[in-house]
Coordinates of C-alpha atoms and ligand atoms in Angstrom, one line a residue:
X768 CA 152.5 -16.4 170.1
X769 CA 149.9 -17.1 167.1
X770 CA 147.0 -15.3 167.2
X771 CA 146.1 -16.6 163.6
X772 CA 142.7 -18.9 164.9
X773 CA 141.2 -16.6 166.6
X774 CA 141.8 -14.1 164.2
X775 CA 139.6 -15.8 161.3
X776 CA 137.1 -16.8 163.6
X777 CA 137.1 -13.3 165.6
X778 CA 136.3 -12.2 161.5
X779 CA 133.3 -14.0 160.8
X780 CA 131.9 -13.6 164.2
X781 CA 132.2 -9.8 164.0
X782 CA 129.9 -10.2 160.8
X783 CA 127.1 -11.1 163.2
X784 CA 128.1 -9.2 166.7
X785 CA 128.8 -5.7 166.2
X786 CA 132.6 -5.3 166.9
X787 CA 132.9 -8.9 167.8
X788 CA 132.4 -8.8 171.4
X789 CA 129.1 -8.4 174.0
X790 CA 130.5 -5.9 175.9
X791 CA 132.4 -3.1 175.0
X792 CA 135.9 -3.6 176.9
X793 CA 136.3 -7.3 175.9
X794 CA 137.2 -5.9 172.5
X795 CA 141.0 -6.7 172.2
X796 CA 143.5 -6.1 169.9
X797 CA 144.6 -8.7 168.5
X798 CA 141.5 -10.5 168.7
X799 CA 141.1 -13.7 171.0
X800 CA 138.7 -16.0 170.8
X801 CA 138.6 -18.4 173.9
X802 CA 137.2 -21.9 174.4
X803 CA 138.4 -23.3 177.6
X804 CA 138.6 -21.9 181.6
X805 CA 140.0 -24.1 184.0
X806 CA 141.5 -22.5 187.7
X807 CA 143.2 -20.2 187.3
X808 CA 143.7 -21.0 183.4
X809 CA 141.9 -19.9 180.1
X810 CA 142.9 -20.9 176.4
X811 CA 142.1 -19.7 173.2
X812 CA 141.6 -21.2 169.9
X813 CA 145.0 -20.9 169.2
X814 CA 146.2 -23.8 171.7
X815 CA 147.6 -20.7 173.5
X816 CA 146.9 -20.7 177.5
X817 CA 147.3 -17.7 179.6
X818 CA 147.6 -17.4 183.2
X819 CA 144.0 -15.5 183.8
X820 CA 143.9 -12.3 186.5
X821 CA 140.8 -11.0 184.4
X822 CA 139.0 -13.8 186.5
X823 CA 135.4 -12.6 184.0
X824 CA 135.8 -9.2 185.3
X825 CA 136.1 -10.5 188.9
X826 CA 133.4 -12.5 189.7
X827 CA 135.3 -15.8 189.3
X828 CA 136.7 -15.7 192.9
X829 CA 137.3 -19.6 193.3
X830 CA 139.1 -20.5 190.0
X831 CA 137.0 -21.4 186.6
X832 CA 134.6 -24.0 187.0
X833 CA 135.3 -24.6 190.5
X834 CA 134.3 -28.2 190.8
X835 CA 132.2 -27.6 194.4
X836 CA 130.4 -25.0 192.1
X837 CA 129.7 -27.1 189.4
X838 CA 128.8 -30.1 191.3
X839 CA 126.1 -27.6 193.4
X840 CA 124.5 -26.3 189.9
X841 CA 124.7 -29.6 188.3
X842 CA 122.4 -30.9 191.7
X843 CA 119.8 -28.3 191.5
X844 CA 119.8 -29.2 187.5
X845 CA 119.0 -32.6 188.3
X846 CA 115.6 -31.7 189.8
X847 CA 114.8 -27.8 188.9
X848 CA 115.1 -24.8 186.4
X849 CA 113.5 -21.7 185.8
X850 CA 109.8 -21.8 187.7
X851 CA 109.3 -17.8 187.6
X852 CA 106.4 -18.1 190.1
X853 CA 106.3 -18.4 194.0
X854 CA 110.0 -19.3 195.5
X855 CA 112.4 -21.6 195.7
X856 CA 114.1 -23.0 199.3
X857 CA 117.6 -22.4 198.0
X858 CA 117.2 -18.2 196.8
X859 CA 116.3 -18.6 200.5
X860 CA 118.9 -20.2 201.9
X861 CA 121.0 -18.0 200.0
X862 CA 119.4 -14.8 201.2
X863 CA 119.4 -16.2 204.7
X864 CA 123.3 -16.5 204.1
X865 CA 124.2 -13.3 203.1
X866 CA 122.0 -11.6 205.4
X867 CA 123.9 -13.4 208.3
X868 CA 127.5 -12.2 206.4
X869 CA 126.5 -8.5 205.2
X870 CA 126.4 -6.2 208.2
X871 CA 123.6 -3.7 206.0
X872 CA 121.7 -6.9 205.0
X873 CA 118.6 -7.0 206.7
X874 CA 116.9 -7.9 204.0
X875 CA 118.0 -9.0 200.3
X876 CA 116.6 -8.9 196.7
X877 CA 118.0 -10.7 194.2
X878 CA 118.6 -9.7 190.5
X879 CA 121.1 -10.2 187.9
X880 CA 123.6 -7.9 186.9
X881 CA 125.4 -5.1 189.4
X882 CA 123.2 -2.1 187.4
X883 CA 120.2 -3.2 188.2
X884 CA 121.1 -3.6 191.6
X885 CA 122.4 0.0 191.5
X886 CA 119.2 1.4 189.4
X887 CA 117.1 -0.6 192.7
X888 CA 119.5 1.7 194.9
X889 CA 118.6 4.8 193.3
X890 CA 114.8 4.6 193.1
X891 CA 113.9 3.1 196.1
X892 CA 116.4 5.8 197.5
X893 CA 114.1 8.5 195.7
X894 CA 111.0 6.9 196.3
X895 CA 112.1 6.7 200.1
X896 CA 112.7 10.2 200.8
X897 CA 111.1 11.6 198.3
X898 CA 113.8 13.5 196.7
X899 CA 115.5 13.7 194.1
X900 CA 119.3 14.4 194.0
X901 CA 121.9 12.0 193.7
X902 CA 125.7 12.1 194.6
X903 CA 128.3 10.2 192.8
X904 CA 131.6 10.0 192.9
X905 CA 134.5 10.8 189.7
X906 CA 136.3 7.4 189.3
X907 CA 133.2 5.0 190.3
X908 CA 131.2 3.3 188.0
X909 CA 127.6 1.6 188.7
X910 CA 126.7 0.1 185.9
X911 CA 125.3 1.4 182.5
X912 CA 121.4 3.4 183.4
X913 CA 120.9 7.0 182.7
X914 CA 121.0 7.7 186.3
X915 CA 125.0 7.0 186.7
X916 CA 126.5 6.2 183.6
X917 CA 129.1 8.8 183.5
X918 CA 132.4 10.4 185.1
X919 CA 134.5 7.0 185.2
X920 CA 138.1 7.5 183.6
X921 CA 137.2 10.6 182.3
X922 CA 139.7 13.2 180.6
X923 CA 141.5 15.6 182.7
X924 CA 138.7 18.4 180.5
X925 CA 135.7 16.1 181.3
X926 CA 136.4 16.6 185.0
X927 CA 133.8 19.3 187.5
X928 CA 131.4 18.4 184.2
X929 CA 128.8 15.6 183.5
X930 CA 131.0 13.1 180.7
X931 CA 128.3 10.3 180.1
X932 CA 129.5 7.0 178.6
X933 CA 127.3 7.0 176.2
X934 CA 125.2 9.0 173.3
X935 CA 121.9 8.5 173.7
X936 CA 121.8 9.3 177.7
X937 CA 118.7 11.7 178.6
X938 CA 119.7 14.6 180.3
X939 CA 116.7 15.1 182.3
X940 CA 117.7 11.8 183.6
X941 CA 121.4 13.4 184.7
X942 CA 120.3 16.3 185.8
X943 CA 119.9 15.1 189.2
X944 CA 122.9 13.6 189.5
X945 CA 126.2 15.3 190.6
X946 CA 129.5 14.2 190.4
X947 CA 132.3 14.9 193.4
X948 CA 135.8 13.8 193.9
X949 CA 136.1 10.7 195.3
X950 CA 137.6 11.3 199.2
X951 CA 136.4 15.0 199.7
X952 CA 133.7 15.4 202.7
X953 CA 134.6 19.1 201.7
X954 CA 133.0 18.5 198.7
X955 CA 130.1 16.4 199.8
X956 CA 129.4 19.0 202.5
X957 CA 129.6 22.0 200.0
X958 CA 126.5 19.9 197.8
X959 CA 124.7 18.9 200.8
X960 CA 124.3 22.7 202.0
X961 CA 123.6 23.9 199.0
X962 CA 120.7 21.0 198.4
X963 CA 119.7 21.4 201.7
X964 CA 116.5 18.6 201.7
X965 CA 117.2 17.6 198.1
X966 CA 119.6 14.6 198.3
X967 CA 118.1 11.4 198.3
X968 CA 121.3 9.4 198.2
X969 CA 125.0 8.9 197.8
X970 CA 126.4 6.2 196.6
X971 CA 130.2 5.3 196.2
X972 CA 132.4 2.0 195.8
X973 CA 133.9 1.8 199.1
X974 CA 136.8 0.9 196.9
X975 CA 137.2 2.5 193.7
X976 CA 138.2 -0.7 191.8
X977 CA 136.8 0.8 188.5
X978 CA 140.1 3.2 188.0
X979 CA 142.2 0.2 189.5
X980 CA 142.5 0.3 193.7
X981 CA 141.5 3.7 195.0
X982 CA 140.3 3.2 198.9
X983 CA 137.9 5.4 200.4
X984 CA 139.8 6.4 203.4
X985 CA 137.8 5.7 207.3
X986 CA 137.1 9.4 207.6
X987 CA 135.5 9.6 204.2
X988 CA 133.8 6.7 204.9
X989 CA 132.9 8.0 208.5
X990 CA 131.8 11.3 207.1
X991 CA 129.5 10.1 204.9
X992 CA 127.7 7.9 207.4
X993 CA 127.4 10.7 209.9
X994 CA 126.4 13.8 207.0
X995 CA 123.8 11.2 205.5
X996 CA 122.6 10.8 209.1
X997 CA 121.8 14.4 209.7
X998 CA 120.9 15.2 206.2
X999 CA 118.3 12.0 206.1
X1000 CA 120.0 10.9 203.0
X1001 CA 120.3 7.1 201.8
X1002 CA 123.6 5.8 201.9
X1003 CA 124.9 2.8 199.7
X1004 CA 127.7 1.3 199.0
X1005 CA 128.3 -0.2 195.7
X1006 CA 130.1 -3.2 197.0
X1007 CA 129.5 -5.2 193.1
X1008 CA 133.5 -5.8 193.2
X1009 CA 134.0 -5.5 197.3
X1010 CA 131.3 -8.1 198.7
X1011 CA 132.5 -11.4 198.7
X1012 CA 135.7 -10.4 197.3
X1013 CA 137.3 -9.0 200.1
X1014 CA 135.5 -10.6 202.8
X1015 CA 131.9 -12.4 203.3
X1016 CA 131.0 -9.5 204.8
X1017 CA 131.8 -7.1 201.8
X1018 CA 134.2 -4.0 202.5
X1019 CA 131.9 -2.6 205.1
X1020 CA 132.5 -5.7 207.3
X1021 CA 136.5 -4.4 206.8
X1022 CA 135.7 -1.0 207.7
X1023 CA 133.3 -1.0 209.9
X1024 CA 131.0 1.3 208.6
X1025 CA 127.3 0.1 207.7
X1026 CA 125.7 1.6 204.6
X1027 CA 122.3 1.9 204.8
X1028 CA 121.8 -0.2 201.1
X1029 CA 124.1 -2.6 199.9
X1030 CA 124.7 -3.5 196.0
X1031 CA 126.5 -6.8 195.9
X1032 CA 126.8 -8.8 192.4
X1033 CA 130.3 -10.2 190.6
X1034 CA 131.8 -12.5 193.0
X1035 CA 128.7 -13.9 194.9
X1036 CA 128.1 -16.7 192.4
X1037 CA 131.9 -17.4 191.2
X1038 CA 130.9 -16.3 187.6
X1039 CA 127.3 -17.6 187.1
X1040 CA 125.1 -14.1 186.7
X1041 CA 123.9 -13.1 189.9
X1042 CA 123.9 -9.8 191.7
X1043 CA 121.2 -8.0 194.6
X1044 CA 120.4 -5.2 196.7
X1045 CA 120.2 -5.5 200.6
X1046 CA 119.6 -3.3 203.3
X1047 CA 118.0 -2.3 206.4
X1048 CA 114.5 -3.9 206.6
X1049 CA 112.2 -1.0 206.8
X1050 CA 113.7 -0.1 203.6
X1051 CA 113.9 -3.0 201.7
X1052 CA 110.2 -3.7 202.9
X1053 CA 109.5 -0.6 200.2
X1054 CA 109.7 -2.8 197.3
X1055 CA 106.7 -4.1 195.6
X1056 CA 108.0 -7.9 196.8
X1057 CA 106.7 -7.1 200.5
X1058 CA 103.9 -4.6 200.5
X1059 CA 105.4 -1.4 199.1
X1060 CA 104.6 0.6 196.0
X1061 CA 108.5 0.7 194.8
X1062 CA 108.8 -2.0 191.4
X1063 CA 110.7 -4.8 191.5
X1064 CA 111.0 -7.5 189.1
X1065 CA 112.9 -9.3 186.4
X1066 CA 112.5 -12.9 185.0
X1067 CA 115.9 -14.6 185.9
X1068 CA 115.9 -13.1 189.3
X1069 CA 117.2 -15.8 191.8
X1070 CA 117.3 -18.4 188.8
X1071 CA 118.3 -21.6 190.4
X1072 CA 121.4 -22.9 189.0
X1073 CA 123.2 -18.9 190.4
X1074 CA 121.5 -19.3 193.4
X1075 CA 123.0 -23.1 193.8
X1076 CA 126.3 -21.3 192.6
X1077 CA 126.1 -18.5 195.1
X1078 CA 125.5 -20.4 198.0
X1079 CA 128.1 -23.2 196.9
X1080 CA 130.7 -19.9 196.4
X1081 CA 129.4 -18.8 199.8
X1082 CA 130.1 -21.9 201.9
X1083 CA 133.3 -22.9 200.5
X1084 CA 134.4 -19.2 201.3
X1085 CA 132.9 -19.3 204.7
X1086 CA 135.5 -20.2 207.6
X1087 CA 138.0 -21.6 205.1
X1088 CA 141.9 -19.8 204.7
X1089 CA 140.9 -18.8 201.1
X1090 CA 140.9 -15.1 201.8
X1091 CA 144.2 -15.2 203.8
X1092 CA 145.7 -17.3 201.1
X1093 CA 144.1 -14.7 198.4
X1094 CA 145.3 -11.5 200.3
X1095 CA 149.1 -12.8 200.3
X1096 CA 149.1 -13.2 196.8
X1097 CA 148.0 -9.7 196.3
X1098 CA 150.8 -8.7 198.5
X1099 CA 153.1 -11.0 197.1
X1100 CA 152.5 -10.2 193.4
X1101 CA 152.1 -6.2 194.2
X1102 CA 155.5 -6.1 195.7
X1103 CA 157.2 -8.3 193.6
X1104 CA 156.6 -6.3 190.1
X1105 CA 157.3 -2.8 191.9
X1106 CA 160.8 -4.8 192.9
X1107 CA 161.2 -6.0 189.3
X1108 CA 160.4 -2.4 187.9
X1109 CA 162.4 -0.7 190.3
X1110 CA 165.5 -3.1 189.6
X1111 CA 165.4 -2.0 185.8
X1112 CA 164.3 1.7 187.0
X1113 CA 160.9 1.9 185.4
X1114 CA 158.3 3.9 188.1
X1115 CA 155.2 2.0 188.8
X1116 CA 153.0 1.6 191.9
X1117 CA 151.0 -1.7 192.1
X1118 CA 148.2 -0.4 194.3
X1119 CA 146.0 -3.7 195.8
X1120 CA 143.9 -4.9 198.2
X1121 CA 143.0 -8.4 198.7
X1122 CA 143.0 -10.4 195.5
X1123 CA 142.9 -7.2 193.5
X1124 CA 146.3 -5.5 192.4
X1125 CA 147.1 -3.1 189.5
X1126 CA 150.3 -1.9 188.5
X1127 CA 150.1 2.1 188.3
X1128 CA 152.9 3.7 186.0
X1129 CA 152.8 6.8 188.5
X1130 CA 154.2 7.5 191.8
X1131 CA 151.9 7.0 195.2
X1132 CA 149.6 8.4 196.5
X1133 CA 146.2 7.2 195.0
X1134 CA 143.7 8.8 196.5
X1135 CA 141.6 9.9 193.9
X1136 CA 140.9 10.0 190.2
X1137 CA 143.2 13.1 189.9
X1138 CA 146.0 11.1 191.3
X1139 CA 145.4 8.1 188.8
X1140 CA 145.3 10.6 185.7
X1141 CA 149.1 10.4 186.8
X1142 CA 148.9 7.2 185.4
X1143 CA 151.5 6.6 182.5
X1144 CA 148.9 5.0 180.1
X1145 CA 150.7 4.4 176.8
X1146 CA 153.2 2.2 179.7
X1147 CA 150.2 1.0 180.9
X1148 CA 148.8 -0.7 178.1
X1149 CA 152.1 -1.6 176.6
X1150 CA 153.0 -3.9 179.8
X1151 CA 149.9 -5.7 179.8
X1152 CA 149.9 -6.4 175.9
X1153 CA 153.8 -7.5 176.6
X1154 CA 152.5 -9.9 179.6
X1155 CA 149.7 -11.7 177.5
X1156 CA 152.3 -12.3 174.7
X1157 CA 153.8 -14.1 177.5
X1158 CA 150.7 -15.9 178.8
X1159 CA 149.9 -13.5 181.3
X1160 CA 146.2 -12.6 180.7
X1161 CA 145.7 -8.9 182.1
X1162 CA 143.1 -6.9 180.5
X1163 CA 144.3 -4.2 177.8
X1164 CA 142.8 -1.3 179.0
X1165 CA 143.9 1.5 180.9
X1166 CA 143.2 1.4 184.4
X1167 CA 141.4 -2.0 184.8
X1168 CA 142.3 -3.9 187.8
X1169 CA 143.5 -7.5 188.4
X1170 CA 141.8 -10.7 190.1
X1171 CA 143.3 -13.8 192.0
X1172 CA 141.3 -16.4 192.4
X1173 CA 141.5 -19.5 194.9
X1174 CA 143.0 -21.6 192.1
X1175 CA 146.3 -19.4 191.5
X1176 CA 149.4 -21.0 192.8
X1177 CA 152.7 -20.2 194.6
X1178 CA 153.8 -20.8 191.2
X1179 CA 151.9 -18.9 188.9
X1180 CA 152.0 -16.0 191.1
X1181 CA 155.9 -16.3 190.8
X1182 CA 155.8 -16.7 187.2
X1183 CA 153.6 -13.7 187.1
X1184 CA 156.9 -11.6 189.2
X1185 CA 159.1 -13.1 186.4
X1186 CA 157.0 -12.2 183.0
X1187 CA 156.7 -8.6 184.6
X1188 CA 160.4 -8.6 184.9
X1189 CA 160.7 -9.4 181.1
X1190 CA 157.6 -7.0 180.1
X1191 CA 159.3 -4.2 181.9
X1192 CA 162.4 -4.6 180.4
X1193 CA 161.2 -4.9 176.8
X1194 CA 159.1 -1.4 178.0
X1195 CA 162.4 0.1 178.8
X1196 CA 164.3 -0.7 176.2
X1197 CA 161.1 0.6 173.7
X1198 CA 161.5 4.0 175.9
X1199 CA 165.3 4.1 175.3
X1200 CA 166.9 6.9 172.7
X1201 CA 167.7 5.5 169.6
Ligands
PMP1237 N1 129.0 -1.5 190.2 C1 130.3 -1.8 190.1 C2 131.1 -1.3 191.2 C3 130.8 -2.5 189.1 O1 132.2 -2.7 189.0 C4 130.0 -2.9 188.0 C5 130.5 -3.7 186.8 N2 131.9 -3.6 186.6 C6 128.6 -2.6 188.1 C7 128.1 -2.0 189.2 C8 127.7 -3.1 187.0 O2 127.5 -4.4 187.1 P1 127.0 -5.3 185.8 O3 128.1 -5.2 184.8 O4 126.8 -6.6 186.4 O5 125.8 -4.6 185.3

């Protein structure tokens, strides 16, 4: 595969855009520059086309440029853009819909990107009960604030300690926030006794998508609802990746337990940028939108063309066989590159649910961020380089999950089975003695 295209261009680019990229892990190696989505498809300047389970970091649940998307955005466009005063009927219609989906959503605020949503979470959580502790989980990531930027795939040292992402973090800011193992109500109980009256919420993925496919088991889950019960602490999920990715409903529709806040974002609006926090009523009433003292604001909030997106993504979603179509891919694709690996006697685990799969180079269980430091990285990253060579587009880094979208075939998803087949065996044959 030539690269050579995108390589000159990546070069003058990066003169301009520090590293080249506008976000940290679409750096790659070697570079790509990309000019064309369609379905399941993406191309880069190189004529080279990939078969795409980055799907934009998940949000593009119904294929690239879905044309029922497009066609809703290119409606509103014919008679509305950006007003930034008063409302709009379709961020209500849209509201109205995800209310009616979302079990939590009482109420719903719209913003655009998944960290402000979880920044929302976190101060209207403090401002409700007036506290100021916060519980996180190692292995989850909320997006890039002060507040929660940290302990995400950290080193195996890094672990029991505050690891922020980034330099520049204040540490008054992370002082209130600790950091337990993902699955332990041991551990949640321990920090809840000892800051007896100090918590003012705990917020999780219900799925730990951001160190590949790590479910919160129903205890966990359980737990959590009944300790933030008792201990009159805020619950919410950070259902960013979950909520329309697994179900309408988000993964608390699946699991039956109802967070008190809801962070939804990614998948809502099939790639345009769109994300919200929703919640039970009283709460949500706390913002500064209704009559509350708790600030809420931002200038693309509920812009048109994602809300026309959103509730396009929404409807065509809604009482169709997408999601059974979408959860027997995952299957499909899971089991047949454990089959493949296991045929050439490589060891991998593709963990999924739904539309989400990652191949693990480590034995079952995964349960937790200790059990995914298991994880074989150097295998890890080699696979996925060997798969795009072979126009299989999985993201290079270690740990990042996989998307199907609608627009994935029988086909591709076969093809998929038989490029891991070659991948592997070029990985086995690299691990060989010479
Ligand atoms: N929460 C979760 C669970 C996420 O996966 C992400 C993004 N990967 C975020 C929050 C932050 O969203 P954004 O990148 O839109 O700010």
């Amino acid at each position: 595969m030539k690269h050579d295209k995108s390589r000159a261009m990546f070069e003058q680019i990066a003169k301009c855009i520090p590293g080249g990229v506008n976000t940290s892990l679409r750096k790659l190696d070697p570079p790509l520059v990309f000019s064309k989505a369609e379905g399941a498809r993406i191309q880069d300047i190189d004529g080279n086309e990939y078969i795409d389970y980055h799907m934009g970091f998940g949000p593009v649940i119904l294929g690239h440029r879905d044309p029922d998307v497009e066609n809703a955005v290119d409606e509103v466009r014919g008679s509305l853009d950006l007003i930034g005063a008063g409302s709009t009927e379709i961020e209500g219609k849209l509201c109205d819909k995800i209310s009616k989906n979302v079990p939590s959503a009482e109420k719903v605020l719209l913003c655009t990107s998944g960290s402000e949503a979880t920044y929302h979470a976190v101060r209207l959580s403090r401002a409700i009960t007036k506290r100021k502790r916060i519980i996180k989980f190692q292995g989850c990531y909320h997006g890039w604030h002060d507040y929660l930027a940290m302990n995400v795939m950290s080193s195996r040292q890094k672990l029991g300690v505050h690891d922020p992402l980034s330099a520049g973090m204040l540490e008054e800011a992370m002082q209130y926030t600790t950091v337990l193992k993902f699955n332990s109500t041991q551990e949640v109980e321990r920090c809840v006794a000892k800051n007896r009256g100090k918590v003012a919420c705990i917020i999780l993925e219900p799925i730990a998508h951001n160190i590949g496919c790590v479910p919160a088991s129903l205890e966990f889950l359980k737990s959590l609802r009944e300790i933030c019960d008792r201990e009159g602490i805020v619950l919410a999920f950070d259902e960013v990746i979950t909520c329309f990715r697994h179900a309408l409903g988000g993964y608390q529709s699946i699991c039956g337990v109802t967070p008190d806040l809801t962070t939804f974002g990614k998948a809502v609006a099939n790639g345009y940028p769109m994300a919200g926090i929703c919640g039970r009523a009283e709460m949500m009433d706390r913002f500064n939108t209704a009559k509350g003292d708790v600030f809420f604001a931002g200038t693309f909030n509920a812009h048109p063309y994602s809300c026309a997106a959103a509730l396009a993504t929404i409807r065509k979603l809604e009482g169709s066989q997408i999601y059974d179509r979408l959860y027997k891919f995952g299957k499909v694709v899971s089991e047949g590159i454990d089959s493949e690996a296991s045929k050439i006697g490589i060891e991998t685990y593709t963990a999924h649910f739904g539309s989400v799969f990652i191949t693990y180079f480590a034995r079952p269980p995964m349960n937790s961020y200790d059990d995914v430091l298991r994880n074989d990285a150097q295998a890890f990253l080699s696979y996925r380089k060997a798969m795009i060579e072979r126009g299989i587009f999985m993201l290079p880094y270690n740990g990042k999950r996989n998307y199907i979208s609608a627009a994935h075939t029988d086909q591709d998803i076969e093809r998929t089975v038989e490029k891991s087949g070659e991948a592997l065996q070029l990985l086995s044959a690299s691990r060989e003695p010479s």
